[in-house]
């Protein structure tokens, strides 16, 4: 199955992103390694797509087509797919917008379930670094509040134990994402709806998969 991919590449890091699947984006030191990582995560992403009622490409039969390349910047080097691409500027019908919102919701569900089932103490990195589960959850929720503001939704930062406030914040985000769009930036800022969906879902999944990997014993 063909998978359309965009690549943003800085001198030391590249991101490969499945342009029609919010959150499915992986990095590597080069374009080739980033694409290999993207394909390697196909089955993990398929579980997310399934929650949203969608079927994403899986397995070794994926045929990657790079349809856009752009130079990365400081955000890329830092570890964030940070460029709004030409494909992020495509218009959205109401049905397409609803699909994006459902995939973002599935990414949140995946993160919440993963964090809830993880131990507090996670396996440290090779240099002894890495946040524990509660710190990662705090970081993700704080980031989502910043994302909401980027989308023109000024909401107080919810406490980690305030599930109602977290749900209200996320509902405000998906309400924006569910609107049909001509592809223009949201609230006159920088993020288009497609980029917002991708960035938000990617951040939740990146940390969900981090928690999963760091919950396992070292080899």
XYZ file of C-alpha atoms in Angstrom:
219
model
C 0.000 0.000 0.000
C 1.282 3.451 -0.868
C 2.103 5.840 1.959
C 2.505 9.522 1.096
C 5.258 11.086 3.163
C 6.746 14.530 3.681
C 10.297 14.994 4.931
C 11.832 17.892 6.826
C 15.578 17.553 7.155
C 18.036 19.615 9.184
C 21.783 18.876 9.185
C 21.619 16.514 12.177
C 18.023 15.273 12.221
C 15.175 14.542 9.830
C 11.481 13.803 10.292
C 9.360 11.650 7.997
C 5.624 12.261 8.309
C 2.661 10.377 6.845
C 0.789 13.377 5.460
C -2.712 11.865 5.771
C -2.246 10.252 9.186
C -1.977 12.732 12.092
C 0.638 11.693 14.610
C 2.465 9.177 12.433
C 5.864 10.838 12.239
C 9.294 9.552 13.218
C 12.789 10.956 13.204
C 16.275 9.808 12.318
C 19.694 11.259 11.665
C 19.003 11.185 7.909
C 15.974 11.091 5.618
C 16.556 7.395 4.976
C 16.673 6.542 8.674
C 13.607 8.668 9.418
C 11.612 6.848 6.726
C 12.779 3.489 8.038
C 11.635 4.468 11.530
C 8.278 5.646 10.183
C 7.638 2.301 8.489
C 8.814 0.412 11.581
C 6.048 2.096 13.587
C 3.293 1.166 11.113
C 1.731 -1.533 13.268
C 1.839 0.621 16.389
C 0.125 3.443 14.546
C -2.439 1.004 13.114
C -3.705 0.428 16.656
C -4.343 4.159 16.973
C -6.069 4.363 13.592
C -8.287 1.441 14.557
C -9.510 3.338 17.620
C -10.582 6.122 15.276
C -12.409 3.696 12.988
C -9.747 3.959 10.287
C -7.416 1.449 8.636
C -3.848 2.631 8.084
C -1.124 0.905 6.020
C 0.643 -1.874 7.909
C 3.360 -4.444 7.400
C 6.172 -4.809 4.937
C 4.048 -4.022 1.879
C 4.193 -0.264 2.474
C 5.404 1.650 -0.566
C 6.693 5.042 0.599
C 6.276 7.985 -1.762
C 8.040 11.169 -0.668
C 5.810 13.906 -2.022
C 7.405 16.913 -0.323
C 10.803 17.799 1.074
C 11.737 20.879 3.068
C 14.730 22.047 5.023
C 14.429 21.682 8.778
C 15.253 24.295 11.365
C 16.037 24.574 15.044
C 12.790 22.835 15.996
C 13.694 19.870 13.815
C 17.097 19.571 15.444
C 15.485 19.865 18.865
C 13.251 16.892 18.068
C 9.924 18.323 16.881
C 8.295 18.086 13.419
C 7.902 21.834 13.341
C 7.340 22.907 9.726
C 3.919 23.648 8.244
C 4.206 22.032 4.816
C 2.329 22.710 1.594
C 0.333 19.549 2.237
C -0.665 20.955 5.616
C -2.254 23.843 3.709
C -4.745 21.659 1.828
C -8.404 22.454 2.309
C -10.613 20.272 4.506
C -14.203 19.195 4.016
C -16.333 18.642 7.081
C -15.882 14.869 6.780
C -12.115 15.191 6.431
C -11.947 17.511 9.425
C -13.950 15.071 11.531
C -11.520 12.295 10.571
C -8.576 14.392 11.765
C -10.322 15.082 15.070
C -11.090 11.382 15.578
C -7.440 10.468 15.019
C -6.330 13.116 17.515
C -8.819 11.743 20.045
C -7.463 8.232 19.429
C -3.932 9.507 20.085
C -5.063 11.031 23.379
C -6.813 7.799 24.345
C -3.667 5.838 23.553
C -1.558 8.169 25.687
C -3.996 8.153 28.614
C -4.329 4.362 28.637
C -0.587 3.851 28.321
C 0.227 6.258 31.138
C -2.473 4.811 33.396
C -1.048 1.302 33.018
C 2.614 2.236 33.381
C 4.794 2.155 36.473
C 5.798 5.510 37.938
C 9.487 4.692 37.717
C 10.528 4.209 34.105
C 13.741 2.700 32.848
C 16.387 5.408 32.523
C 18.303 6.213 29.377
C 21.913 5.185 28.801
C 23.086 8.286 30.681
C 20.568 7.927 33.485
C 18.177 10.526 32.101
C 14.468 10.542 31.352
C 11.308 11.681 33.137
C 9.086 9.341 35.093
C 5.463 8.740 34.134
C 3.830 11.537 36.153
C 6.321 14.075 34.799
C 5.595 12.985 31.232
C 1.847 13.269 31.829
C 2.324 16.757 33.260
C 4.423 17.761 30.261
C 1.851 16.479 27.763
C -1.096 18.225 29.439
C 0.836 21.500 29.743
C 1.758 21.259 26.073
C -1.856 20.649 25.078
C -2.833 23.824 26.888
C -0.195 25.703 24.880
C -1.528 24.084 21.697
C -5.045 25.238 22.566
C -3.786 28.822 22.920
C -2.014 28.523 19.559
C -5.430 27.654 18.129
C -7.057 30.719 19.697
C -8.558 28.904 22.698
C -7.455 30.665 25.896
C -8.155 28.218 28.689
C -6.685 27.936 32.190
C -4.126 25.183 32.537
C -5.903 22.153 34.041
C -4.550 20.300 37.044
C -3.434 16.737 36.403
C -6.194 15.343 38.608
C -8.904 17.558 37.102
C -10.233 15.198 34.442
C -13.191 17.442 33.664
C -10.935 20.408 32.896
C -8.657 18.240 30.748
C -11.657 16.901 28.834
C -13.039 20.430 28.359
C -9.678 21.606 27.010
C -9.466 18.704 24.593
C -13.074 19.211 23.512
C -12.261 22.841 22.687
C -9.313 21.687 20.568
C -11.318 19.088 18.636
C -14.171 21.538 18.120
C -11.728 23.724 16.187
C -10.318 20.749 14.302
C -13.781 19.552 13.234
C -14.502 22.703 11.257
C -14.225 22.628 7.475
C -11.329 24.812 6.329
C -9.766 26.297 3.223
C -6.374 25.404 4.708
C -5.620 28.822 6.168
C -3.899 29.156 9.551
C -6.168 28.836 12.574
C -7.043 32.079 14.378
C -4.813 34.038 11.988
C -1.670 32.516 13.458
C 0.683 29.877 12.031
C -0.849 26.420 12.453
C -3.233 25.118 9.809
C -5.823 22.517 10.894
C -3.880 19.656 9.315
C -0.637 20.698 10.978
C -2.369 21.245 14.343
C -3.888 17.756 14.219
C -0.553 16.245 13.294
C 1.474 18.118 15.925
C -0.968 17.383 18.746
C -1.374 13.696 17.882
C 2.365 13.257 17.317
C 3.230 14.677 20.720
C 0.768 12.410 22.530
C 1.889 9.310 20.636
C 5.585 10.075 20.868
C 5.308 10.109 24.644
C 2.911 7.147 24.771
C 5.411 5.057 22.841
C 8.243 6.389 25.004
C 6.399 5.240 28.115
C 5.748 1.839 26.546
C 9.378 1.365 25.602
C 10.749 2.582 28.904
C 8.335 0.401 30.891
C 10.042 -2.669 29.490
C 13.173 -4.205 31.054
C 16.455 -3.315 29.396
C 17.740 -5.914 26.926
